[in-house]
Short mmCIF file of C-alpha atoms in Angstrom, two decimals:
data_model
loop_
_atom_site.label_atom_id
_atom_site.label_comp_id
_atom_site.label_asym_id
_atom_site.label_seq_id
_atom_site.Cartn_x
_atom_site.Cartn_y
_atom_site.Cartn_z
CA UNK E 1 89.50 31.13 181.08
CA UNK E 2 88.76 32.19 177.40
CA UNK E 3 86.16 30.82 175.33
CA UNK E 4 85.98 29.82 172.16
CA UNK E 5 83.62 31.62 169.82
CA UNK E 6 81.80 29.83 167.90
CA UNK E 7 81.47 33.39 165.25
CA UNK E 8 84.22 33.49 162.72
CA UNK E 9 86.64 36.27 162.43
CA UNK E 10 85.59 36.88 159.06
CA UNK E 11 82.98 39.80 157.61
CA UNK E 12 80.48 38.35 155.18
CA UNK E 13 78.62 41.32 153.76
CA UNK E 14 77.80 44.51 154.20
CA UNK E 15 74.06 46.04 153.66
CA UNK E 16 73.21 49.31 152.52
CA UNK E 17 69.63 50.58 152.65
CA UNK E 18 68.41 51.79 149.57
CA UNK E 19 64.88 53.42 148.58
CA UNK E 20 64.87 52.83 144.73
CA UNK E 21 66.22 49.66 144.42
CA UNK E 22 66.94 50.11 140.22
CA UNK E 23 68.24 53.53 140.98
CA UNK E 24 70.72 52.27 143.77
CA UNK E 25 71.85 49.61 141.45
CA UNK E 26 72.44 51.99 138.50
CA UNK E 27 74.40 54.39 140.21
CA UNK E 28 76.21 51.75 142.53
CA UNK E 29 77.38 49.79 138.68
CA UNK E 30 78.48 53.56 137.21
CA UNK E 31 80.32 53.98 140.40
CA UNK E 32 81.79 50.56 140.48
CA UNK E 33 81.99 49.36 136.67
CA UNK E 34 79.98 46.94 136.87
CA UNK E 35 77.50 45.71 134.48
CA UNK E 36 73.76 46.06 135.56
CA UNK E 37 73.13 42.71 133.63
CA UNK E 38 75.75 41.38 136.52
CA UNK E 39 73.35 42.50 139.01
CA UNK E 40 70.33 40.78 139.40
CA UNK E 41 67.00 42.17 141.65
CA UNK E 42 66.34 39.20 144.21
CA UNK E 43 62.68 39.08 145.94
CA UNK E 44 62.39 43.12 144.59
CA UNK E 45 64.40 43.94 147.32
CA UNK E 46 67.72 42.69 147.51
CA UNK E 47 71.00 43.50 145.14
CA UNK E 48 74.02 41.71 145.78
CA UNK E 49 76.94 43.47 144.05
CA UNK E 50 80.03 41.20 142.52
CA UNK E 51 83.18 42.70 144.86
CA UNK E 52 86.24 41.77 145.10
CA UNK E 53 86.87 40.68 148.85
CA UNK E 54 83.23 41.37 151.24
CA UNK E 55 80.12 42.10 149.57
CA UNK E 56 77.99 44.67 149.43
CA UNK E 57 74.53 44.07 149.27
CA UNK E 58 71.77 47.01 148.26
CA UNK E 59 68.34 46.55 150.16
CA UNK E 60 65.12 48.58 150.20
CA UNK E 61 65.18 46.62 154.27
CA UNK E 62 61.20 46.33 154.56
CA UNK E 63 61.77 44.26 157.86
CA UNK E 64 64.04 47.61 159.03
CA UNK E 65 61.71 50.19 158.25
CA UNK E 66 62.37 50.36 154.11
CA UNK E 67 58.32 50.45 153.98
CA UNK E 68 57.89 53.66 156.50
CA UNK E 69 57.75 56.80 154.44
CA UNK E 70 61.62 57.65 153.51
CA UNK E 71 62.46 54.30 153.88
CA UNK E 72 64.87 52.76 156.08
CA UNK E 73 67.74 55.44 157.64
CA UNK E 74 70.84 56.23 155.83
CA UNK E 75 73.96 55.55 156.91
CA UNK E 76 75.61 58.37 158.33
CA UNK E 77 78.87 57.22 158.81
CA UNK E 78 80.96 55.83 156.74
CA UNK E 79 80.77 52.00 157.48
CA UNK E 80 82.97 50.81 154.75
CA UNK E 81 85.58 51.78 152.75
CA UNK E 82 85.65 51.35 148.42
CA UNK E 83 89.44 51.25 147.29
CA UNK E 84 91.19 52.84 144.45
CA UNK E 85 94.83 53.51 142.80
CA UNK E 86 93.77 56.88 141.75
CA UNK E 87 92.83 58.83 143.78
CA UNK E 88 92.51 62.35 142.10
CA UNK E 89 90.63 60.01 139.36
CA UNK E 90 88.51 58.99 141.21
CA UNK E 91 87.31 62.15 142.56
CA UNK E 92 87.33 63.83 139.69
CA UNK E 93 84.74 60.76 138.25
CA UNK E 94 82.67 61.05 141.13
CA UNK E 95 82.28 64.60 140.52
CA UNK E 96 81.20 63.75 136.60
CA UNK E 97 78.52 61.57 138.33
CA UNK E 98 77.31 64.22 140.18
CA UNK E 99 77.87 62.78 143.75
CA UNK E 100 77.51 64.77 146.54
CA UNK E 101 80.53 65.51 148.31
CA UNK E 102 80.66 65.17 151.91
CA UNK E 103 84.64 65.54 152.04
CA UNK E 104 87.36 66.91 149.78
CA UNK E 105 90.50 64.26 149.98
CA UNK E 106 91.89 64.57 152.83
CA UNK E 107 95.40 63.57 154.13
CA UNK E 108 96.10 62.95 150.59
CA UNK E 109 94.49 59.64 151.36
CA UNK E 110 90.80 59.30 151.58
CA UNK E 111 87.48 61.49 150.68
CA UNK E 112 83.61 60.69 151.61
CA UNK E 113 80.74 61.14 149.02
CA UNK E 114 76.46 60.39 149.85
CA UNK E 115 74.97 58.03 147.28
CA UNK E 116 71.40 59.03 146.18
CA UNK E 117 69.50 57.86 148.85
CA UNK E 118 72.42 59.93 151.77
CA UNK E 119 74.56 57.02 152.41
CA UNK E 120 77.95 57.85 153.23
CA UNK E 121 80.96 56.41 151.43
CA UNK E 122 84.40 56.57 151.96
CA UNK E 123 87.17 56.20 148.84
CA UNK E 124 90.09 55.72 150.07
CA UNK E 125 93.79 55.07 148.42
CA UNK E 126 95.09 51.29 148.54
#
């Protein structure tokens, strides 16, 4: 007989472990176009970034090994996708940024850049 669950079928946020938690934000709002003033430092630690849709949330993750030297582990596989109409555009702007390119776009639908601290990111056409 099934159960119930009592967990909802719905994602909240999703965490990605920063070192510099200014840095993270500043490249995170260039990436996004978001304004910094938008994005307020919680407890030194925490970022929550306005999204459309689930959250993203930058954290330095003391309790997860942020205070080890190099910080907490990078993600190193994509674990979410960021969308976008243009995707040429945006591949050419995260080349002005400087990102690191993991990926070219492939299947003329989707690429994968790091972020400063190695996090990888897919962008991926809506």
């Amino acid at each position: 007989m099934k159960r119930n669950s009592p967990i909802r079928n719905k994602a909240g946020n999703i965490f990605v472990p920063v070192r510099d938690i200014e840095k993270s934000r500043s490249w995170y709002c260039r990436v996004l176009g978001l304004n910094e003033a938008d994005c307020e430092i919680i407890g030194g630690h925490l970022c929550p970034l306005p999204m459309e849709g689930v959250g993203i949330i930058l954290d330095t993750m003391p309790k997860w090994g942020g205070q080890e030297p190099g910080g907490a582990p990078s993600i190193e596989t994509p674990a979410f996708m960021l969308m976008t109409d243009d995707l040429q555009g945006s591949l050419a702007y995260m080349r002005e940024l400087g990102a690191e390119l993991v990926t070219e776009i492939e299947h003329d639908h989707w690429f994968v850049v790091k972020d400063p601290d190695g996090n990888k990111l897919m962008i991926c056409r809506e």
